[in-house]
Tab-separated table of C-alpha atoms and ligand atoms in Angstrom:
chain	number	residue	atom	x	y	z
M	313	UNK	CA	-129.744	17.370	-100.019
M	314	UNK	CA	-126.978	14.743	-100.458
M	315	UNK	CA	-124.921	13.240	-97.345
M	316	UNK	CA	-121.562	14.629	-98.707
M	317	UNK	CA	-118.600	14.224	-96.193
M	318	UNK	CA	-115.329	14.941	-97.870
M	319	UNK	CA	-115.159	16.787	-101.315
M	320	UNK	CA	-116.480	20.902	-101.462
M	321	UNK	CA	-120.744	21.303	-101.573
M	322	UNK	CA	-121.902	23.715	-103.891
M	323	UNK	CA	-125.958	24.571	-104.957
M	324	UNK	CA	-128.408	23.011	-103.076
M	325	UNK	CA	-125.884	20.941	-100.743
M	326	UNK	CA	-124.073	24.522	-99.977
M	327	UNK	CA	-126.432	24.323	-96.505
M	328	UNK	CA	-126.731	27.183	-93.680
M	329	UNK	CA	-124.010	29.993	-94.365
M	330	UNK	CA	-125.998	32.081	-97.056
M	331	UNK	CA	-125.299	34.709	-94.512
M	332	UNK	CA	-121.912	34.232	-94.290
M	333	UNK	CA	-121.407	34.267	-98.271
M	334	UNK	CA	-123.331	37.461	-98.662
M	335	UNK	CA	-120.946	39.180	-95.975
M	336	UNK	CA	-117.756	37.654	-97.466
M	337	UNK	CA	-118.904	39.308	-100.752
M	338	UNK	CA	-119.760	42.854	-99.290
M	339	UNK	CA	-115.916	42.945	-97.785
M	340	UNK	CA	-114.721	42.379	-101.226
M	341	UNK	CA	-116.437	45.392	-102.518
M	342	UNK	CA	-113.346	47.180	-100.719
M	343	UNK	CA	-110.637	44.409	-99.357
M	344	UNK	CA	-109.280	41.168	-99.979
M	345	UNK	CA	-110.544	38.145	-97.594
M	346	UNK	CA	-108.037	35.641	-95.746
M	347	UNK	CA	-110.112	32.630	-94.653
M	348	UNK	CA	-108.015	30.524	-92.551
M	349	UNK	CA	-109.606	27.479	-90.622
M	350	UNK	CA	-108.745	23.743	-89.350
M	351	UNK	CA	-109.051	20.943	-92.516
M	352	UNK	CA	-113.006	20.290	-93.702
M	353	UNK	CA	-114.432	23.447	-92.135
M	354	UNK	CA	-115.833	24.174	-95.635
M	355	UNK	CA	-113.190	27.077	-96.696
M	356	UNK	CA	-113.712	25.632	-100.687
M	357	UNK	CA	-117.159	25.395	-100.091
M	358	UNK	CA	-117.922	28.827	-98.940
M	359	UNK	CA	-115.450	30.183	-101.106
M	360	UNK	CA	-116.874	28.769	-104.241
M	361	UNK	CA	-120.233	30.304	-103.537
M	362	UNK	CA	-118.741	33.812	-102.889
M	363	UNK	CA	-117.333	32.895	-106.773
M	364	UNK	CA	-120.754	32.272	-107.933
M	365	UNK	CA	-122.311	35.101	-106.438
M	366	UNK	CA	-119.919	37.295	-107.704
M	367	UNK	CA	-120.127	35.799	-111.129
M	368	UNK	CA	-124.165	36.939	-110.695
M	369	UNK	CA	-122.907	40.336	-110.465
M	370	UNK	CA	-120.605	40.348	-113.955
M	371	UNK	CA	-117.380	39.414	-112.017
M	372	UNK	CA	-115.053	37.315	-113.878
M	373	UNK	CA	-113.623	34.519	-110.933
M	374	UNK	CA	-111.168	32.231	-111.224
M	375	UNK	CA	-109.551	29.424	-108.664
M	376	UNK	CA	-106.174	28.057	-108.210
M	377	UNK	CA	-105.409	25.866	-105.513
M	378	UNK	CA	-101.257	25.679	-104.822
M	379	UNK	CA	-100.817	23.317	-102.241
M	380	UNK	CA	-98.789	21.535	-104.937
M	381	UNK	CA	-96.852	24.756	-106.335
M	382	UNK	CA	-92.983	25.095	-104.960
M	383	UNK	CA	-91.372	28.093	-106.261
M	384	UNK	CA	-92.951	31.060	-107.327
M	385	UNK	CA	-92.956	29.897	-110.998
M	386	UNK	CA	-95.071	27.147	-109.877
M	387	UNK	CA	-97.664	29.959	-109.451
M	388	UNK	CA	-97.306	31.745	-111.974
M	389	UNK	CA	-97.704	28.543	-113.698
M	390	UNK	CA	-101.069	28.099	-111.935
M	391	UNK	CA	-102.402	31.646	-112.642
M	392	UNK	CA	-101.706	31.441	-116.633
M	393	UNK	CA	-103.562	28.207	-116.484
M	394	UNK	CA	-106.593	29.422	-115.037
M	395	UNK	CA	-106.792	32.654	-116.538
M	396	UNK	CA	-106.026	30.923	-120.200
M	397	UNK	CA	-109.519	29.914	-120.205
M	398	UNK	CA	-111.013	32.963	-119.196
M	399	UNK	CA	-109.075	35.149	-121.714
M	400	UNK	CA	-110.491	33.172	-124.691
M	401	UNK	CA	-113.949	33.843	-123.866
M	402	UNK	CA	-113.369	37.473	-123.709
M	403	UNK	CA	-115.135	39.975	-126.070
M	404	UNK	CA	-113.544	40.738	-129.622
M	405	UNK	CA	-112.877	44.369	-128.097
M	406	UNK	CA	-111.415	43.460	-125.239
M	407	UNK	CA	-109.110	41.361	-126.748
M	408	UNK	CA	-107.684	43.595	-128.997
M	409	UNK	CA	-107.825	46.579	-125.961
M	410	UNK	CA	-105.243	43.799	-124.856
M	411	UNK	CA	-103.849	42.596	-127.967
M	412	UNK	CA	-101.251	40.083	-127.608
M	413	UNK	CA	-99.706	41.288	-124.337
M	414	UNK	CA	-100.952	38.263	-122.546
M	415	UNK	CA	-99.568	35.885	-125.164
M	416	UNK	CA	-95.547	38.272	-124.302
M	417	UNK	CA	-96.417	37.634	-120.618
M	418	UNK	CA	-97.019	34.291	-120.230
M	419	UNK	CA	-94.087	33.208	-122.904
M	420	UNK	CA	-92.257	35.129	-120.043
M	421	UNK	CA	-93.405	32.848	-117.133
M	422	UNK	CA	-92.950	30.057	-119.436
M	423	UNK	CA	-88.893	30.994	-119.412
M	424	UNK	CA	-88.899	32.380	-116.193
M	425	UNK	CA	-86.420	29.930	-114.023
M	426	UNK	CA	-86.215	30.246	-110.107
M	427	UNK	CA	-82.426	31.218	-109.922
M	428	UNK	CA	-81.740	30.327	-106.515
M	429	UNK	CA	-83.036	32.490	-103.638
M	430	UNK	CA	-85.209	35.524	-104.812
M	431	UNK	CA	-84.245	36.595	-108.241
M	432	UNK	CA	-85.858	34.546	-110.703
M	433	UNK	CA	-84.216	34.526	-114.437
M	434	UNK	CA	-85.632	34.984	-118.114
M	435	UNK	CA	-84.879	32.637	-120.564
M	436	UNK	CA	-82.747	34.399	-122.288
M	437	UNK	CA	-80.688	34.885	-119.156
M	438	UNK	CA	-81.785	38.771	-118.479
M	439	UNK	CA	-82.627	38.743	-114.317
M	440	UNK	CA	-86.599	39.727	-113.789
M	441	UNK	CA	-88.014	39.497	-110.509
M	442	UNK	CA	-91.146	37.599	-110.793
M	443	UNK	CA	-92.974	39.835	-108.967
M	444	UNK	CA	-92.666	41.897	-112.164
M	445	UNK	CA	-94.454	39.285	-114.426
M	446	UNK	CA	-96.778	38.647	-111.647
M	447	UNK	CA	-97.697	42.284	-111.564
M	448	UNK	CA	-97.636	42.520	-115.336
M	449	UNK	CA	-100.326	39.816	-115.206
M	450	UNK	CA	-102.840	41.298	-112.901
M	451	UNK	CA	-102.299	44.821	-114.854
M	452	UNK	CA	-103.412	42.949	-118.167
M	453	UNK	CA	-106.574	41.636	-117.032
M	454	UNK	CA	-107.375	44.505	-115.466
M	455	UNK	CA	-106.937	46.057	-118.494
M	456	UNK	CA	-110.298	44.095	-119.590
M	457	UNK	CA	-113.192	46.760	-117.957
M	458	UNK	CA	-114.313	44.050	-115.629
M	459	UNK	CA	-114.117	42.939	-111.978
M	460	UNK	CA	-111.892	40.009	-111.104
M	461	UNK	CA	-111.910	37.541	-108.065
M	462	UNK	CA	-108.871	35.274	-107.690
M	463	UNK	CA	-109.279	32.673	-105.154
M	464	UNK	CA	-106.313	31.308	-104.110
M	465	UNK	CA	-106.429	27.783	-101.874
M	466	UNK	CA	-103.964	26.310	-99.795
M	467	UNK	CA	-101.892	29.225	-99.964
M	468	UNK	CA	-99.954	28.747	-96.490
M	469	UNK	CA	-98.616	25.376	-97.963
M	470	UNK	CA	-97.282	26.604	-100.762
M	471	UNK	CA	-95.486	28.774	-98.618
M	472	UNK	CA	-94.304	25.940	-95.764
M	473	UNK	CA	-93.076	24.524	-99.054
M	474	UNK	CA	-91.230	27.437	-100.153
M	475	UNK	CA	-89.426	27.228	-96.645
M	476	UNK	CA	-88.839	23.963	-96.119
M	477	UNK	CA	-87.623	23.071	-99.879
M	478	UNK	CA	-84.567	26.465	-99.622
M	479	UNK	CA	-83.356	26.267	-96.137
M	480	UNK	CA	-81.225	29.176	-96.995
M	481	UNK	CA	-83.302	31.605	-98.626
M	482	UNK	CA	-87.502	30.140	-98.539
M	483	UNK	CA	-88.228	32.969	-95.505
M	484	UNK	CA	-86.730	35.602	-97.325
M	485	UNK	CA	-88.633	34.016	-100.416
M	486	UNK	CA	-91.841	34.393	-98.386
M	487	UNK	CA	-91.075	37.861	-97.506
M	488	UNK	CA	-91.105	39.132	-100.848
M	489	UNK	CA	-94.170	36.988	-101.692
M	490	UNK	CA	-96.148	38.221	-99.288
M	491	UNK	CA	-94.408	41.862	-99.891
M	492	UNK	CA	-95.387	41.498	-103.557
M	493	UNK	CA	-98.930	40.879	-102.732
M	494	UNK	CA	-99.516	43.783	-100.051
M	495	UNK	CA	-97.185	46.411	-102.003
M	496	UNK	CA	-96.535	45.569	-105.499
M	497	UNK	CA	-100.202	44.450	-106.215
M	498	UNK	CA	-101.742	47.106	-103.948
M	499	UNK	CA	-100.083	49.646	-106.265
M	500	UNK	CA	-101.307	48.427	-109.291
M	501	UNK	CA	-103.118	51.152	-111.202
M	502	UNK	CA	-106.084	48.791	-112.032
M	503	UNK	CA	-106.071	47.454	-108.225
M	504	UNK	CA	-109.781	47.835	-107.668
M	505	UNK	CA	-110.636	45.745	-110.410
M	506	UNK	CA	-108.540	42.700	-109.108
M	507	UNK	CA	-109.676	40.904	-105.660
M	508	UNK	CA	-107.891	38.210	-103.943
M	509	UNK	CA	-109.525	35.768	-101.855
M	510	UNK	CA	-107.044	33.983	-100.242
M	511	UNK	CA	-107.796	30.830	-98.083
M	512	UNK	CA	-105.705	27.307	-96.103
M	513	UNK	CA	-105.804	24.943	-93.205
M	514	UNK	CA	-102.599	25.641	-91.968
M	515	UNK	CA	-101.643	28.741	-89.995
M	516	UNK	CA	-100.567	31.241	-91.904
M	517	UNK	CA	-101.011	33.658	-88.694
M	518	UNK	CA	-98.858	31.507	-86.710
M	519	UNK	CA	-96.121	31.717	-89.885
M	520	UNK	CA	-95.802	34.814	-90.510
M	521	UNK	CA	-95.726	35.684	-86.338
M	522	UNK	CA	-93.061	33.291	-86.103
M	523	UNK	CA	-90.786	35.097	-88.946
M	524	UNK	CA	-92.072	38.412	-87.641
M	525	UNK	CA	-93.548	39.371	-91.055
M	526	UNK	CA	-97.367	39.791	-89.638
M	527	UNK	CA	-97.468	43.112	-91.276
M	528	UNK	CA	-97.710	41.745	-94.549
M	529	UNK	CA	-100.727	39.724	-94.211
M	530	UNK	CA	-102.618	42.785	-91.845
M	531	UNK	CA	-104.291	44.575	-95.262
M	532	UNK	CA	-106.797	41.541	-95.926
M	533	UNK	CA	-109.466	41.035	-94.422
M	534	UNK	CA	-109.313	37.819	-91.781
M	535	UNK	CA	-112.240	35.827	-91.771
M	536	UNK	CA	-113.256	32.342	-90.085
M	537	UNK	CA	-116.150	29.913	-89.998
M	538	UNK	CA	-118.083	29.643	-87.424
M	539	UNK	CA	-119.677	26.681	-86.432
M	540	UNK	CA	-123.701	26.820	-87.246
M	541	UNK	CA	-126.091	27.518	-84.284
M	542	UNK	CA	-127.778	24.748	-82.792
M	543	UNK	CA	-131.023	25.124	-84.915
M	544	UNK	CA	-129.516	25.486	-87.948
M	545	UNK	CA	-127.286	22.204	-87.549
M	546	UNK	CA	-130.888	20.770	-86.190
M	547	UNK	CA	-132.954	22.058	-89.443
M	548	UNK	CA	-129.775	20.617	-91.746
M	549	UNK	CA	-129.918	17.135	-90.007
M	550	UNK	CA	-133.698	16.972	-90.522
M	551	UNK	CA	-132.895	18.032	-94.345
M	552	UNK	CA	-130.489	15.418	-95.110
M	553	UNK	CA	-132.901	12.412	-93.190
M	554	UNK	CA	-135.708	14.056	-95.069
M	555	UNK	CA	-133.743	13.554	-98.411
M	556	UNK	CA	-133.027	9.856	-97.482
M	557	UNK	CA	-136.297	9.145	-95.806
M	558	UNK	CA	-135.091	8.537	-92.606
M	559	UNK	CA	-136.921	9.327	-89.171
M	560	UNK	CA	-135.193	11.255	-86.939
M	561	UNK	CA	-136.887	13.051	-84.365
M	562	UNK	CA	-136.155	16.747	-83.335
M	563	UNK	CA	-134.407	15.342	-80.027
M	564	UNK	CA	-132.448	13.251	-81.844
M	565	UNK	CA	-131.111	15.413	-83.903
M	566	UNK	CA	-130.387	17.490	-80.986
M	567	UNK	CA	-128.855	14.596	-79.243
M	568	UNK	CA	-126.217	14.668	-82.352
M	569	UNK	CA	-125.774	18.401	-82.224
M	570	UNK	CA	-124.698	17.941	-78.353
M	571	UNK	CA	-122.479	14.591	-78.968
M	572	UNK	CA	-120.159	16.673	-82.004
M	573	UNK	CA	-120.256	19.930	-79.548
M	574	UNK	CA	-119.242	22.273	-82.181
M	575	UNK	CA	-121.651	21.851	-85.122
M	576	UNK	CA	-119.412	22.290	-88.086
M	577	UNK	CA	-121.164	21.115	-91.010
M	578	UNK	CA	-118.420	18.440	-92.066
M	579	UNK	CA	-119.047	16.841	-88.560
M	580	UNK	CA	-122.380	16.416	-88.784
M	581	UNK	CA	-122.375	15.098	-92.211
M	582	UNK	CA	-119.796	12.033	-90.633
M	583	UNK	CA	-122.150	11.348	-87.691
M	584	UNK	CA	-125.393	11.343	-89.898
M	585	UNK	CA	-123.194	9.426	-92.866
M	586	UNK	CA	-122.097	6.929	-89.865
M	587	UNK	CA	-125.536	6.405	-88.895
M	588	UNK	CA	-127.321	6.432	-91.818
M	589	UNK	CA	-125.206	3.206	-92.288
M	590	UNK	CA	-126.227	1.969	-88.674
M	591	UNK	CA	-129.725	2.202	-88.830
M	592	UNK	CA	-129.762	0.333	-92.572
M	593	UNK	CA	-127.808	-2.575	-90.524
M	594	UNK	CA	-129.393	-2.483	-87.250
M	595	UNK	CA	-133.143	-1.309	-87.602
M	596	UNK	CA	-134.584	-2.250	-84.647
M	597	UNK	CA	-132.046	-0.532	-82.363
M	598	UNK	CA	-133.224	2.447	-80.502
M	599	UNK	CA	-131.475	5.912	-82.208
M	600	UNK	CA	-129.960	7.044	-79.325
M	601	UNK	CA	-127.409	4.224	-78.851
M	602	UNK	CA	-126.861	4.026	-82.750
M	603	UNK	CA	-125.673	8.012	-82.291
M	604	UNK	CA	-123.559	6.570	-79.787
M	605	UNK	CA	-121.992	3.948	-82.029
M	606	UNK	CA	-121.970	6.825	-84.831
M	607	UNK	CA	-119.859	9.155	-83.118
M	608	UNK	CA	-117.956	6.157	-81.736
M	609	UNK	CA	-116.847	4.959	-85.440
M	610	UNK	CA	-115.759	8.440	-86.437
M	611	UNK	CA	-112.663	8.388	-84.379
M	612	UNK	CA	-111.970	4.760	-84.891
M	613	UNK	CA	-108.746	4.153	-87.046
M	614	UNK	CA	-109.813	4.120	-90.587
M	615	UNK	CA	-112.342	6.208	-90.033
M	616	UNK	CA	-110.358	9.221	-88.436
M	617	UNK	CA	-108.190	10.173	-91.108
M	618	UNK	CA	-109.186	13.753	-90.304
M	619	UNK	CA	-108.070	13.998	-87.006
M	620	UNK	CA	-104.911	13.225	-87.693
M	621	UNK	CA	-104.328	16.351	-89.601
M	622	UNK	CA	-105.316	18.335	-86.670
M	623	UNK	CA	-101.937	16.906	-84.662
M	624	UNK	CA	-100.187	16.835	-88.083
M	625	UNK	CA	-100.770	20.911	-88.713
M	626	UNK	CA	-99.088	21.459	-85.116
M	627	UNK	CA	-95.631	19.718	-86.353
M	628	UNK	CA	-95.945	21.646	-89.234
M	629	UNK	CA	-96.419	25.435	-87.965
M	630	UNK	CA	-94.230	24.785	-85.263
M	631	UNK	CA	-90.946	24.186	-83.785
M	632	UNK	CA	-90.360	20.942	-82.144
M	633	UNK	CA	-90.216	21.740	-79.122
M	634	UNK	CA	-93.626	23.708	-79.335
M	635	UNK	CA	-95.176	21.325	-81.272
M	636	UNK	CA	-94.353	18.659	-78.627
M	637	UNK	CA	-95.498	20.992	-76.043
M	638	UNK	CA	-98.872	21.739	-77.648
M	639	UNK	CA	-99.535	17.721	-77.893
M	640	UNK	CA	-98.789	17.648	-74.343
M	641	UNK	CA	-101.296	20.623	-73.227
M	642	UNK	CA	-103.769	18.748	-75.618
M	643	UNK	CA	-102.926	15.049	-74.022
M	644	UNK	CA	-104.016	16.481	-70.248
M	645	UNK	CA	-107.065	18.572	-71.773
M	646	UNK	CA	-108.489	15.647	-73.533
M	647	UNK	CA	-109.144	13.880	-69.991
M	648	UNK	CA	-112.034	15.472	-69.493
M	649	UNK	CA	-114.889	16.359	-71.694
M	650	UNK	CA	-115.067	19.367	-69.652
M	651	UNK	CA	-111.747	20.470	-70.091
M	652	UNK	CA	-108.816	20.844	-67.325
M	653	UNK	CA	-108.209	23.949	-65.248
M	654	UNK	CA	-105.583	26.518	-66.358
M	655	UNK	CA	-103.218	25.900	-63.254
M	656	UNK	CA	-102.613	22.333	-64.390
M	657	UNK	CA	-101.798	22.292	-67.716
M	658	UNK	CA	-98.700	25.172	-66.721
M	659	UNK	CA	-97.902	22.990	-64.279
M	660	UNK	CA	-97.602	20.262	-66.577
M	661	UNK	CA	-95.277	22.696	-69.304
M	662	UNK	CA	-93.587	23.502	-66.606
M	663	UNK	CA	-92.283	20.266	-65.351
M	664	UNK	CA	-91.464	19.648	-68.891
M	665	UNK	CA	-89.685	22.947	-69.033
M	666	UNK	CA	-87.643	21.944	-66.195
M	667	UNK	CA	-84.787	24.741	-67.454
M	668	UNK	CA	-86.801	27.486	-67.604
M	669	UNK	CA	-87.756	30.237	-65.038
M	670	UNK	CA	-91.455	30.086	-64.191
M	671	UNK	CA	-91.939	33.104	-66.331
M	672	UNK	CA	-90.832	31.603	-69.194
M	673	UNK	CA	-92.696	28.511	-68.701
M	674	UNK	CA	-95.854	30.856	-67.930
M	675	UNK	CA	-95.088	32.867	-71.514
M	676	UNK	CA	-94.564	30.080	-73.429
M	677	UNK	CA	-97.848	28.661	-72.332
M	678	UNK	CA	-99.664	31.734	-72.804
M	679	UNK	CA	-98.179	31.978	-76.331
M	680	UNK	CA	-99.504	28.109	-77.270
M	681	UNK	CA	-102.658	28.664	-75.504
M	682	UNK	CA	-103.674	31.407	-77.708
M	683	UNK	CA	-102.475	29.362	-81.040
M	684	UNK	CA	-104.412	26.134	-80.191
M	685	UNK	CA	-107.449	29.036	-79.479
M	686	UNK	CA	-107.343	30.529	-82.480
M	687	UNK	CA	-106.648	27.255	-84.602
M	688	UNK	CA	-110.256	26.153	-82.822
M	689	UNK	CA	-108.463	23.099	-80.625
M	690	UNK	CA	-109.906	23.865	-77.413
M	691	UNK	CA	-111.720	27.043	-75.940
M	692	UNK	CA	-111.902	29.027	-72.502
M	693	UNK	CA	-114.607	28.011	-70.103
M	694	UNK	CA	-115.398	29.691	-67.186
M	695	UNK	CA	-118.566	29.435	-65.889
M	696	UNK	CA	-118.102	29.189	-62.036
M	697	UNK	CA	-115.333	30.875	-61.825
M	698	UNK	CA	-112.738	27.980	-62.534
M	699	UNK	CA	-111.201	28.612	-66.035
M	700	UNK	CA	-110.830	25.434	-68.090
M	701	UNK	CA	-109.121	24.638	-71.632
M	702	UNK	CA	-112.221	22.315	-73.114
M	703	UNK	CA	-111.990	20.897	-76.538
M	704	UNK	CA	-114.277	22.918	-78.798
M	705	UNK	CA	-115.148	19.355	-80.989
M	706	UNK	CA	-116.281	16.633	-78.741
M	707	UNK	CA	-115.256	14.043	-81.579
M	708	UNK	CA	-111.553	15.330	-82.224
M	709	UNK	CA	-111.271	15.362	-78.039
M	710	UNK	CA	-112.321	11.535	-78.298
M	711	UNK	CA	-110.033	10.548	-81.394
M	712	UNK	CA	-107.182	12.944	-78.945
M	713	UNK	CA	-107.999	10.161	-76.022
M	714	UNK	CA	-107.650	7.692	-77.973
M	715	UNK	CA	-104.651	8.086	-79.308
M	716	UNK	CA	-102.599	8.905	-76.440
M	717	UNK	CA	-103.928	5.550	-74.193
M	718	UNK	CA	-102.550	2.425	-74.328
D	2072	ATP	N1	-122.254	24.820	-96.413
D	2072	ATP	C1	-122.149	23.486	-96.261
D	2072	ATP	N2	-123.261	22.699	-96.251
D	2072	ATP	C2	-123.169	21.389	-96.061
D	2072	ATP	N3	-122.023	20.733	-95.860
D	2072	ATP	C3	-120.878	21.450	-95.859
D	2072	ATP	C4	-120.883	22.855	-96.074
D	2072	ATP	N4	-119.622	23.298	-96.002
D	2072	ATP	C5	-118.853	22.228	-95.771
D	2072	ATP	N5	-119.603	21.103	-95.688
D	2072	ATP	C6	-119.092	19.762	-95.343
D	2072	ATP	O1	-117.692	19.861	-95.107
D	2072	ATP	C7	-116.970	19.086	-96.056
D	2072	ATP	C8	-115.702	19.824	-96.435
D	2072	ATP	O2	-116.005	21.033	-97.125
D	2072	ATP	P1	-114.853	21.860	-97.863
D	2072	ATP	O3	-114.088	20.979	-98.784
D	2072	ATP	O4	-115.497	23.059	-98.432
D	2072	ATP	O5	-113.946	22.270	-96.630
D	2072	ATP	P2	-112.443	22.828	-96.623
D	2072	ATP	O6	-112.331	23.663	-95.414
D	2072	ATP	O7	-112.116	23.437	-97.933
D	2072	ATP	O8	-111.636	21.461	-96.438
D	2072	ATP	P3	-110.071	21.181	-96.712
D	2072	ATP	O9	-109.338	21.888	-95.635
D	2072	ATP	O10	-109.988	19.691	-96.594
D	2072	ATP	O11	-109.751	21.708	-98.077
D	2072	ATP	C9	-117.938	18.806	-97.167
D	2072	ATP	O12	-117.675	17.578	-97.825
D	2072	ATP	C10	-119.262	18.736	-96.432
D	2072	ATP	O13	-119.367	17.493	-95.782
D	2073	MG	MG1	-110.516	23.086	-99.261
């Protein structure tokens, strides 16, 4: 297995979620799938094997990832490319149960000009929605007798860009994207044949919550990853210092399991990277301080490019004023590796909401509390009866620390 910290695993270094893969597959026999999660939780990763094992099953399955896509065209754009491919290889009688429809449709997206706000305009200067040429798209290659998966990636930053690129019009924009995908594509004829897996780092949830649109994204299915158990993040260390012939004892790979708290696969590819390096440098130091130097390094500038996107994604979901908020809530919890009691983080909002009533102040931290929740900043504890915010990865709470001390 190969100490891969950064770009997607797939085959043998796709480690531990087998499981996972298998269930994501079974929902798609009947829904779509929305996998939302923080950055390097292995969304691509997971994803991609869902792709293969559908392939094993006669699916056709193709990716586009549109975290650089605009305007709606920009998808469109994206589709035609990646179905292209797959349209060649078809059989001679599918092709001609299709004839050159695809060839009419895609000529179409090549004219097709974003006009504005919503309304998107043919070539020839004829309005079409897009959503029409979208649709006319997925009919076609349903049209071919065989199962599709479209994985689409990064799709909440296409749509941030949508928003922030049309001040006047990107939410309404978004509205009809997200209509078009639960209505117009749900209504499809062929709609069984076509499934969408649909996945990003950045909240969609809290999105479409904030432009009260949450109905459109409730038909998929919402799925997360959850962090592996403590043996299987064990039994994956031992792999990888197996592969590079390097000792590490049961405890100590327990010892890193404890030190990264949530045992996310990314993470504990860092740590062991980080002390694979150590223990080539220094190899007469005892392992349990080199862990300690490990996780040290991870949140040392250069080395902590990751964390930043974890304070980044808060300015980017939401409002200033929230976002500044959140940082603050996260500032006092990151004191303590076991977290910091309920009563004083309000306390805290509410000196900074010095305006509002306490019932405000108590809402709006009930409403951030349950975002940095969800988006896996920090979770509930409450053993003896004291609840604390804790963060949930020991690493990200020291790079938090860090950051906001002198
Ligand atoms: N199943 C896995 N087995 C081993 N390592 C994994 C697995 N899944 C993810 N990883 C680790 O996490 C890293 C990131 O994986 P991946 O690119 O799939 O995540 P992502 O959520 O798509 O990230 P991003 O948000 O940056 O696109 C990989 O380079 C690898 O270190
Ligand atoms: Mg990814």
């Amino acid at each position: 297995m190969d100490n891969i910290a950064g770009s997607p695993v797939e085959g043998d270094n796709f480690y531990g979620r087998e499981k996972v893969v298998s269930h994501l597959r079974e929902i798609l026999a009947n829904d779509d799938i929305l996998l939302l999660g923080p950055r390097r939780i292995g969304k691509t990763s997971t994803a991609r094997a869902v792709m293969a094992a559908v392939r094993n099953e006669g699916w056709r399955a193709i990716e586009i990832n549109v975290a650089s896509c605009t305007n709606e065209r920009e998808f469109l754009d994206k589709l035609e490319a990646a179905l292209t491919p797959e349209l060649a290889s078809f059989s001679e009688k599918a092709k001609s149960a299709i004839g050159d429809a695809f060839g009419k449709v895609s000529g179409r997206i090549k004219s097709v000009e974003i006009a504005g706000s919503v309304s998107v305009k043919l070539g020839n200067g004829e309005a079409e929605d897009w959503t029409k040429v979208a649709s006319d798209v997925l009919h076609l290659i349903a049209h071919a007798d065989e199962r599709w998966l479209i994985y689409v990636d990064e799709l909440p930053i296409m749509l941030f860009n949508v928003i922030r690129n049309d001040p006047q019009n990107g939410v309404l924009r978004v509205r009809r994207f997200l209509d078009w995908f639960r209505n117009d594509v749900r209504a499809l004829p062929d709609v069984r044949k076509v499934r969408w897996l649909v996945s990003g780092s950045v909240g969609l949830d809290t999105l479409v919550q904030e432009h009260g649109m949450a109905d459109t994204i409730n038909s998929m299915s919402h799925q997360g990853l959850a962090a592996y158990s403590d043996d299987v993040a064990i039994a994956m260390l031992a792999e990888l210092a197996t592969s590079y012939n390097i000792e590490l004892s049961d405890e100590e790979a327990r010892h890193i399991v404890a030190a990264v708290q949530w045992p996310q696969p990314y993470y504990l590819q860092m740590a062991f990277h980080h002390l694979r390096v150590l223990m080539a440098e220094h190899p007469d130091d005892d392992p349990p301080s080199l862990i300690e130097q490990a996780m040290d390094i991870m949140v040392q500038p250069g080395a902590d490019n990751d964390f930043h996107h974890w304070e980044k994604r808060l300015t980017i979901q939401l409002s200033k004023a929230d976002a500044d908020h959140a940082l603050t809530l996260l500032n006092l919890a990151a004191r303590d590796p076991i977290g910091v009691r309920a009563e004083a983080l309000l306390a805290k909002l509410q000196e900074r909401m010095s305006n509002a009533t306490p019932d405000e102040a108590k809402r709006t931290f009930i409403r951030l509390r349950d975002i940095l929740l969800r988006d896996a900043y920090w979770w509930a504890e409450e053993t003896s009866g004291v609840k604390r915010y804790r963060f949930r990865l020991e690493p990200l709470r020291r790079w938090w620390l860090r950051r906001d001390t002198l």
